[in-house]
Short mmCIF file of C-alpha atoms in Angstrom, two decimals:
data_model
loop_
_atom_site.label_atom_id
_atom_site.label_comp_id
_atom_site.label_asym_id
_atom_site.label_seq_id
_atom_site.Cartn_x
_atom_site.Cartn_y
_atom_site.Cartn_z
CA MET F 1 9.83 11.72 -30.87
CA ASN F 2 6.41 10.30 -32.53
CA HIS F 3 3.98 8.99 -30.18
CA SER F 4 0.41 8.62 -30.32
CA SER F 5 -1.67 10.59 -26.94
CA ALA F 6 -5.00 9.32 -28.35
CA PRO F 7 -6.74 7.03 -25.22
CA VAL F 8 -8.32 3.70 -26.18
CA ALA F 9 -10.39 3.01 -24.38
CA HIS F 10 -11.98 -0.74 -23.66
CA ALA F 11 -15.18 0.32 -21.92
CA SER F 12 -16.38 -3.30 -21.62
CA ARG F 13 -14.54 -4.37 -18.57
CA GLY F 14 -15.05 -2.53 -16.76
CA ALA F 15 -13.50 0.39 -14.27
CA ILE F 16 -12.33 2.23 -11.08
CA THR F 17 -15.30 4.58 -11.42
CA ASP F 18 -17.55 1.85 -10.85
CA VAL F 19 -17.26 2.64 -7.69
CA ALA F 20 -19.27 5.32 -5.73
CA GLY F 21 -17.10 7.77 -4.16
CA ILE F 22 -14.39 7.51 -6.38
CA GLU F 23 -13.19 9.75 -9.68
CA VAL F 24 -10.05 9.18 -10.99
CA GLY F 25 -7.88 12.95 -13.69
CA HIS F 26 -5.18 12.10 -16.41
CA HIS F 27 -2.75 14.93 -16.77
CA THR F 28 -0.41 13.98 -19.96
CA ASP F 29 3.15 15.72 -21.12
CA GLN F 30 2.64 16.05 -24.48
CA ARG F 31 6.48 17.21 -24.85
CA ARG F 32 7.76 14.03 -23.77
CA PRO F 33 6.07 10.67 -23.55
CA THR F 34 4.94 11.09 -19.43
CA GLY F 35 2.47 12.17 -17.02
CA CYS F 36 0.43 11.06 -13.60
CA THR F 37 -3.58 9.82 -12.40
CA VAL F 38 -5.22 11.26 -9.51
CA VAL F 39 -7.68 8.75 -7.99
CA ILE F 40 -9.88 10.94 -6.19
CA ALA F 41 -12.55 10.01 -2.99
CA ARG F 42 -14.39 13.64 -1.69
CA ASP F 43 -15.85 12.08 1.20
CA GLY F 44 -12.86 10.07 1.86
CA ALA F 45 -12.00 6.61 1.93
CA VAL F 46 -10.71 4.25 4.26
CA ALA F 47 -6.70 3.26 2.81
CA GLY F 48 -4.51 0.71 2.79
CA VAL F 49 -0.74 -0.01 0.67
CA ASP F 50 1.37 -2.98 0.07
CA VAL F 51 4.70 -2.48 -1.93
CA ARG F 52 5.80 -5.58 -2.46
CA GLY F 53 8.64 -4.37 -5.35
CA ALA F 54 12.52 -4.25 -4.03
CA ALA F 55 12.96 -0.43 -5.81
CA PRO F 56 9.83 1.46 -4.53
CA GLY F 57 9.20 4.89 -4.96
CA THR F 58 6.38 6.97 -2.49
CA ARG F 59 4.54 9.21 -0.22
CA GLU F 60 2.30 9.39 2.81
CA THR F 61 2.46 5.45 2.85
CA ASP F 62 3.09 5.29 7.17
CA LEU F 63 0.15 7.12 8.11
CA LEU F 64 -1.33 4.23 5.74
CA ASP F 65 -0.29 1.12 8.23
CA PRO F 66 -3.66 -0.02 10.47
CA SER F 67 -1.76 0.81 13.36
CA ASN F 68 -1.18 4.39 12.66
CA LEU F 69 -4.04 7.27 14.21
CA VAL F 70 -5.62 8.46 10.35
CA GLN F 71 -8.31 6.62 9.18
CA GLN F 72 -9.16 8.35 5.41
CA VAL F 73 -7.35 9.09 2.18
CA HIS F 74 -8.76 11.84 0.09
CA ALA F 75 -6.60 11.17 -2.94
CA ILE F 76 -3.88 9.06 -4.68
CA LEU F 77 -1.74 10.00 -6.83
CA LEU F 78 0.18 8.09 -9.17
CA ALA F 79 2.67 9.28 -11.20
CA GLY F 80 6.49 9.35 -14.85
CA GLY F 81 9.21 10.58 -13.96
CA SER F 82 10.90 7.56 -11.23
CA ALA F 83 11.52 10.23 -7.31
CA PHE F 84 10.98 13.15 -9.72
CA GLY F 85 7.65 13.44 -10.18
CA LEU F 86 6.55 12.47 -6.47
CA GLU F 87 6.22 16.56 -6.43
CA ALA F 88 3.51 15.75 -8.37
CA ALA F 89 1.33 15.44 -4.91
CA THR F 90 1.95 18.92 -3.74
CA GLY F 91 -0.13 19.46 -6.84
CA ALA F 92 -3.22 17.09 -5.73
CA VAL F 93 -2.73 18.52 -2.19
CA ARG F 94 -2.89 22.34 -3.37
CA TRP F 95 -5.82 21.48 -5.55
CA LEU F 96 -8.11 18.79 -2.27
CA GLU F 97 -7.10 21.63 0.01
CA GLU F 98 -9.01 24.66 -2.75
CA GLN F 99 -11.80 22.36 -2.91
CA GLY F 100 -12.68 22.42 0.55
CA ILE F 101 -11.04 18.63 1.58
CA GLY F 102 -9.00 16.88 3.84
CA LEU F 103 -9.09 16.25 6.93
CA ASP F 104 -10.10 18.85 10.00
CA VAL F 105 -7.51 20.23 11.50
CA GLY F 106 -9.64 23.07 13.04
CA VAL F 107 -7.38 25.43 11.36
CA GLY F 108 -8.10 24.47 7.84
CA ARG F 109 -8.10 21.13 6.64
CA ILE F 110 -5.09 19.39 5.04
CA PRO F 111 -5.47 16.57 2.48
CA LEU F 112 -4.12 13.08 2.65
CA VAL F 113 -2.65 11.85 -1.23
CA PRO F 114 -0.21 9.02 -0.11
CA SER F 115 1.81 8.70 -3.93
CA ALA F 116 3.62 5.99 -5.69
CA VAL F 117 5.94 7.09 -9.53
CA LEU F 118 7.23 4.57 -11.70
CA PHE F 119 10.18 4.53 -14.27
CA ASP F 120 9.65 6.53 -17.42
CA LEU F 121 13.16 8.53 -17.12
CA THR F 122 14.96 6.56 -20.27
CA VAL F 123 11.67 7.75 -22.58
CA GLY F 124 12.89 10.74 -24.06
CA ASN F 125 14.09 13.54 -21.89
CA MET F 126 14.34 12.91 -18.61
CA GLN F 127 14.58 16.67 -17.97
CA ILE F 128 11.02 16.39 -18.79
CA ARG F 129 8.88 15.09 -15.74
CA PRO F 130 5.56 15.29 -13.64
CA ASP F 131 5.85 18.44 -11.18
CA ALA F 132 3.48 19.92 -9.35
CA ALA F 133 0.82 21.63 -12.13
CA ALA F 134 0.79 18.57 -13.79
CA GLY F 135 -1.01 16.93 -10.25
CA TYR F 136 -2.86 20.14 -10.14
CA ALA F 137 -4.48 19.58 -13.42
CA ALA F 138 -4.73 16.32 -12.69
CA CYS F 139 -7.22 16.77 -10.12
CA ALA F 140 -9.25 19.48 -12.48
CA ALA F 141 -9.44 16.60 -15.08
CA ALA F 142 -10.85 14.46 -12.40
CA SER F 143 -14.56 12.96 -13.23
CA ARG F 144 -16.77 10.27 -12.34
CA ASN F 145 -16.36 9.26 -16.20
CA PRO F 146 -14.36 5.67 -17.51
CA PRO F 147 -10.67 7.00 -17.21
CA PRO F 148 -9.20 7.14 -21.06
CA GLN F 149 -6.54 4.20 -21.23
CA GLY F 150 -3.49 3.68 -22.03
CA ASN F 151 -0.43 5.94 -22.97
CA VAL F 152 -2.46 7.96 -21.10
CA GLY F 153 -1.71 9.45 -17.69
CA ALA F 154 1.04 7.22 -15.04
CA GLY F 155 0.64 5.00 -18.00
CA ALA F 156 2.33 7.18 -20.59
CA GLY F 157 5.81 6.61 -20.77
CA ALA F 158 5.45 2.88 -18.89
CA VAL F 159 6.73 -0.38 -20.70
CA VAL F 160 7.37 -3.65 -20.02
CA GLY F 161 9.75 -6.74 -21.38
CA LYS F 162 12.85 -5.20 -20.80
CA MET F 163 14.75 -7.32 -19.52
CA PHE F 164 16.76 -8.33 -22.12
CA GLY F 165 17.13 -4.34 -23.69
CA LEU F 166 14.78 -1.65 -24.12
CA ALA F 167 14.79 -2.40 -27.67
CA ASN F 168 13.01 -5.59 -27.34
CA ALA F 169 10.51 -3.84 -24.83
CA MET F 170 7.21 -3.00 -26.04
CA LYS F 171 4.81 0.20 -24.70
CA ALA F 172 2.63 -0.82 -21.49
CA GLY F 173 -0.13 2.19 -20.19
CA ILE F 174 -2.44 2.29 -17.78
CA GLY F 175 -5.99 0.46 -18.00
CA SER F 176 -9.07 -0.70 -15.61
CA ALA F 177 -11.16 -2.67 -15.15
CA SER F 178 -13.74 -3.10 -12.27
CA VAL F 179 -15.96 -6.17 -11.20
CA ARG F 180 -19.19 -6.13 -9.50
CA VAL F 181 -20.36 -8.47 -6.82
CA GLY F 182 -24.27 -7.99 -5.51
CA GLY F 183 -24.54 -4.45 -4.35
CA VAL F 184 -20.60 -4.11 -4.54
CA THR F 185 -17.49 -3.26 -6.71
CA VAL F 186 -14.18 -3.52 -6.92
CA GLY F 187 -12.55 -2.28 -9.50
CA ALA F 188 -7.95 -1.09 -10.67
CA LEU F 189 -6.26 0.73 -12.01
CA ILE F 190 -3.23 -0.17 -12.84
CA ALA F 191 -0.25 1.71 -14.58
CA CYS F 192 2.14 -1.46 -15.85
CA ASN F 193 5.83 -0.48 -16.03
CA ALA F 194 7.19 -4.18 -14.70
CA VAL F 195 10.29 -5.40 -16.25
CA GLY F 196 9.04 -9.02 -17.20
CA ASP F 197 5.70 -9.92 -19.83
CA VAL F 198 2.06 -9.23 -19.58
CA ILE F 199 0.25 -11.89 -19.80
CA SER F 200 -2.88 -13.34 -19.79
CA PRO F 201 -5.18 -14.39 -16.73
CA ASP F 202 -7.11 -16.52 -18.68
CA ASN F 203 -4.90 -18.74 -20.26
CA ALA F 204 -1.12 -17.04 -18.96
CA GLN F 205 0.30 -16.25 -21.82
CA PRO F 206 2.15 -13.65 -22.70
CA LEU F 207 0.62 -10.27 -24.34
CA ALA F 208 2.99 -7.96 -24.33
CA GLY F 209 6.11 -8.34 -23.50
CA ALA F 210 9.77 -9.35 -24.07
CA ARG F 211 10.34 -9.50 -28.30
CA THR F 212 12.62 -12.01 -30.33
CA ASP F 213 15.40 -9.75 -31.85
CA ASP F 214 14.01 -9.91 -34.65
CA GLY F 215 10.92 -7.95 -33.90
CA ARG F 216 8.78 -9.81 -35.31
CA GLY F 217 7.51 -12.05 -31.99
CA LEU F 218 7.22 -12.70 -27.98
CA ARG F 219 10.65 -14.32 -26.72
CA ASP F 220 8.26 -15.63 -23.10
CA THR F 221 10.68 -14.11 -20.52
CA GLN F 222 10.23 -16.44 -17.56
CA ARG F 223 11.21 -19.58 -20.37
CA SER F 224 14.45 -17.74 -21.04
CA LEU F 225 15.88 -16.54 -18.15
CA LEU F 226 14.71 -20.78 -17.53
CA ALA F 227 16.56 -21.78 -20.23
CA GLY F 228 19.47 -19.48 -19.60
CA VAL F 229 19.52 -17.03 -21.60
CA ALA F 230 21.15 -14.03 -18.91
CA PRO F 231 19.37 -10.69 -18.78
CA ARG F 232 20.31 -7.60 -19.47
CA PRO F 233 22.45 -5.96 -16.32
CA LEU F 234 18.84 -3.68 -14.42
CA LEU F 235 19.22 -0.82 -12.35
CA ALA F 236 17.25 -1.09 -9.26
CA GLY F 237 13.66 0.49 -9.64
CA VAL F 238 13.71 1.25 -13.40
CA ASN F 239 10.31 -0.39 -14.10
CA THR F 240 7.37 -0.92 -11.43
CA THR F 241 3.95 -1.36 -11.26
CA ILE F 242 1.69 0.90 -9.45
CA GLY F 243 -1.67 0.84 -8.59
CA VAL F 244 -5.56 1.64 -6.71
CA ILE F 245 -7.81 -0.64 -5.40
CA ALA F 246 -11.04 0.67 -5.26
CA THR F 247 -14.37 -0.61 -3.85
CA ASP F 248 -17.87 0.82 -2.28
CA ALA F 249 -17.95 -1.99 -0.39
CA ALA F 250 -17.76 -0.02 3.94
CA ILE F 251 -14.71 -1.98 5.47
CA THR F 252 -11.59 -1.14 8.07
CA LYS F 253 -8.04 0.76 7.84
CA VAL F 254 -7.13 -3.36 8.29
CA GLN F 255 -9.60 -4.13 5.91
CA ALA F 256 -7.64 -1.97 3.74
CA HIS F 257 -4.64 -3.06 4.12
CA ARG F 258 -5.33 -7.22 3.51
CA LEU F 259 -6.88 -5.89 -0.45
CA ALA F 260 -3.89 -4.54 -0.92
CA VAL F 261 -1.44 -7.22 -0.12
CA VAL F 262 -4.05 -10.25 -2.27
CA GLY F 263 -4.23 -7.42 -4.85
CA HIS F 264 -1.15 -8.18 -6.04
CA ASP F 265 -2.02 -12.58 -6.66
CA GLY F 266 -3.86 -10.46 -9.32
CA LEU F 267 -0.31 -8.67 -10.77
CA ALA F 268 1.05 -11.98 -10.26
CA ARG F 269 -1.61 -13.61 -13.02
CA SER F 270 -0.46 -11.17 -15.11
CA ILE F 271 3.45 -10.14 -14.76
CA ASN F 272 5.88 -12.63 -15.59
CA PRO F 273 8.21 -12.57 -12.91
CA VAL F 274 7.01 -9.84 -11.10
CA HIS F 275 7.84 -8.66 -7.50
CA THR F 276 11.52 -8.36 -9.41
CA MET F 277 14.76 -6.39 -7.32
CA SER F 278 14.01 -4.53 -9.41
CA ASP F 279 10.72 -3.18 -9.54
CA GLY F 280 8.90 -1.43 -7.18
CA ASP F 281 5.54 -2.26 -7.05
CA THR F 282 3.45 -1.04 -4.64
CA LEU F 283 -0.35 -1.02 -5.29
CA PHE F 284 -2.93 0.53 -2.98
CA ALA F 285 -6.65 0.12 -1.82
CA LEU F 286 -10.10 2.71 -1.39
CA GLY F 287 -12.90 1.48 0.71
CA THR F 288 -15.32 4.78 0.66
CA GLY F 289 -18.43 2.85 2.41
CA LEU F 290 -20.84 4.12 -0.04
CA ALA F 291 -23.17 0.85 -0.74
CA GLY F 292 -23.05 -0.53 2.66
CA GLU F 293 -22.28 -4.28 4.14
CA GLY F 294 -20.77 -5.63 1.45
CA PRO F 295 -19.68 -9.31 1.28
CA GLY F 296 -17.89 -11.03 3.09
CA MET F 297 -13.14 -10.49 3.19
CA LEU F 298 -13.20 -13.70 1.41
CA VAL F 299 -15.04 -12.11 -1.45
CA LEU F 300 -14.05 -8.76 -1.75
CA ALA F 301 -10.49 -10.42 -2.24
CA ALA F 302 -11.21 -12.66 -5.44
CA MET F 303 -12.71 -9.74 -6.61
CA ALA F 304 -9.93 -7.01 -5.59
CA ALA F 305 -7.43 -9.89 -6.84
CA GLU F 306 -10.17 -10.66 -10.99
CA ALA F 307 -9.81 -6.64 -10.82
CA VAL F 308 -6.05 -5.75 -11.17
CA ALA F 309 -5.62 -8.97 -13.15
CA ARG F 310 -7.84 -6.98 -16.11
CA ALA F 311 -6.86 -3.66 -15.46
CA THR F 312 -3.14 -5.13 -16.01
CA GLU F 313 -4.52 -6.98 -18.91
CA GLN F 314 -5.86 -3.34 -20.35
CA ALA F 315 -3.20 -1.87 -19.75
CA VAL F 316 -0.74 -3.28 -22.33
CA LEU F 317 -4.52 -4.41 -24.75
CA SER F 318 -4.70 -0.40 -24.82
CA ALA F 319 -1.27 0.87 -25.98
CA ARG F 320 -0.52 2.68 -29.17
CA SER F 321 2.85 2.54 -30.41
CA ILE F 322 5.69 5.75 -29.82
CA THR F 323 9.15 5.57 -31.60
CA LEU F 324 11.95 7.17 -29.81
CA ASP F 325 14.16 10.30 -30.23
CA ASN F 326 17.01 7.22 -31.28
CA GLY F 327 14.85 5.09 -33.32
CA ILE F 328 13.44 2.93 -31.59
CA VAL F 329 10.73 1.44 -32.20
CA LEU F 330 8.62 -0.18 -29.10
CA PRO F 331 4.78 -0.99 -29.79
CA GLY F 332 1.61 -1.75 -28.35
CA LEU F 333 -1.08 -4.32 -28.83
CA ALA F 334 -3.29 -1.75 -29.63
CA ASP F 335 -1.52 -1.31 -33.66
CA TRP F 336 0.34 -3.69 -33.50
CA SER F 337 0.12 -7.15 -34.80
CA PRO F 338 3.60 -9.97 -33.91
CA ALA F 339 4.22 -10.34 -37.41
CA HIS F 340 3.29 -6.93 -38.27
CA PRO F 341 6.67 -4.73 -35.50
#
């Protein structure tokens, strides 16, 4: 399989690491496009989650319910590999424990690492998937620097536009963005593996997704479906966009949940169709509180939706083309134009 692992940086739109108290690390498996990504809050962060897709793969999301006891988590783990990839969270927990990070339970500390996975098993050898060693390596690589984007980490095997078959799809990846109002920042990190197209948040025109049969242009999945073009049969859960929203505003657990909910508005502005029966779209929200009081939930919600939309856009703008072992070429926008597939 021929694939480029070189990340493409788009720092002009910011990154989730602009949020005080947030670190990001990737591990990319060079044997095939897959990997995992960790978002670390060493001092803990108030957290929420919203699962909107119909086929999610998650771990430890129940503790984020606002009515449940635990108020803070220490990391969020995103991974490829479908359900197998949830094992990567075990490695993240081990690394965090070694660093003395976690919930103090008297006899030790328990790191809390809610996780979500996306399906990339059709991109290369499915026997290769993120494991505990991958999660550990992602944590060891974490920093406050703007994270690499594109074909790395949880976005390494991400593909978009699969409604009419993998051969007509395009490569996607992982992207990040941030928005700042006053002294408060909201950032997002999105691994986009949607069955639908990624569209421009500015004008709703398709950027990457299902291509025409000759491979030279974009089909526009939504228009095709409404025109009566039949989609290919899809298994539930073989897609999914997952991500993390973070802010340094002081928020409650209830407010963190609300930010995760409204973050899906950003997905709806950048993916079409979104939240399908074949997607397991899941967004987490973190609040480190290091900037103090924020501008209020109305503004924070608008910032969260904007950051998610921009990060999703970056996930395809940064993606590079790959060629699968069966000869299928999945073009990425970083090195493809519609006239030259």
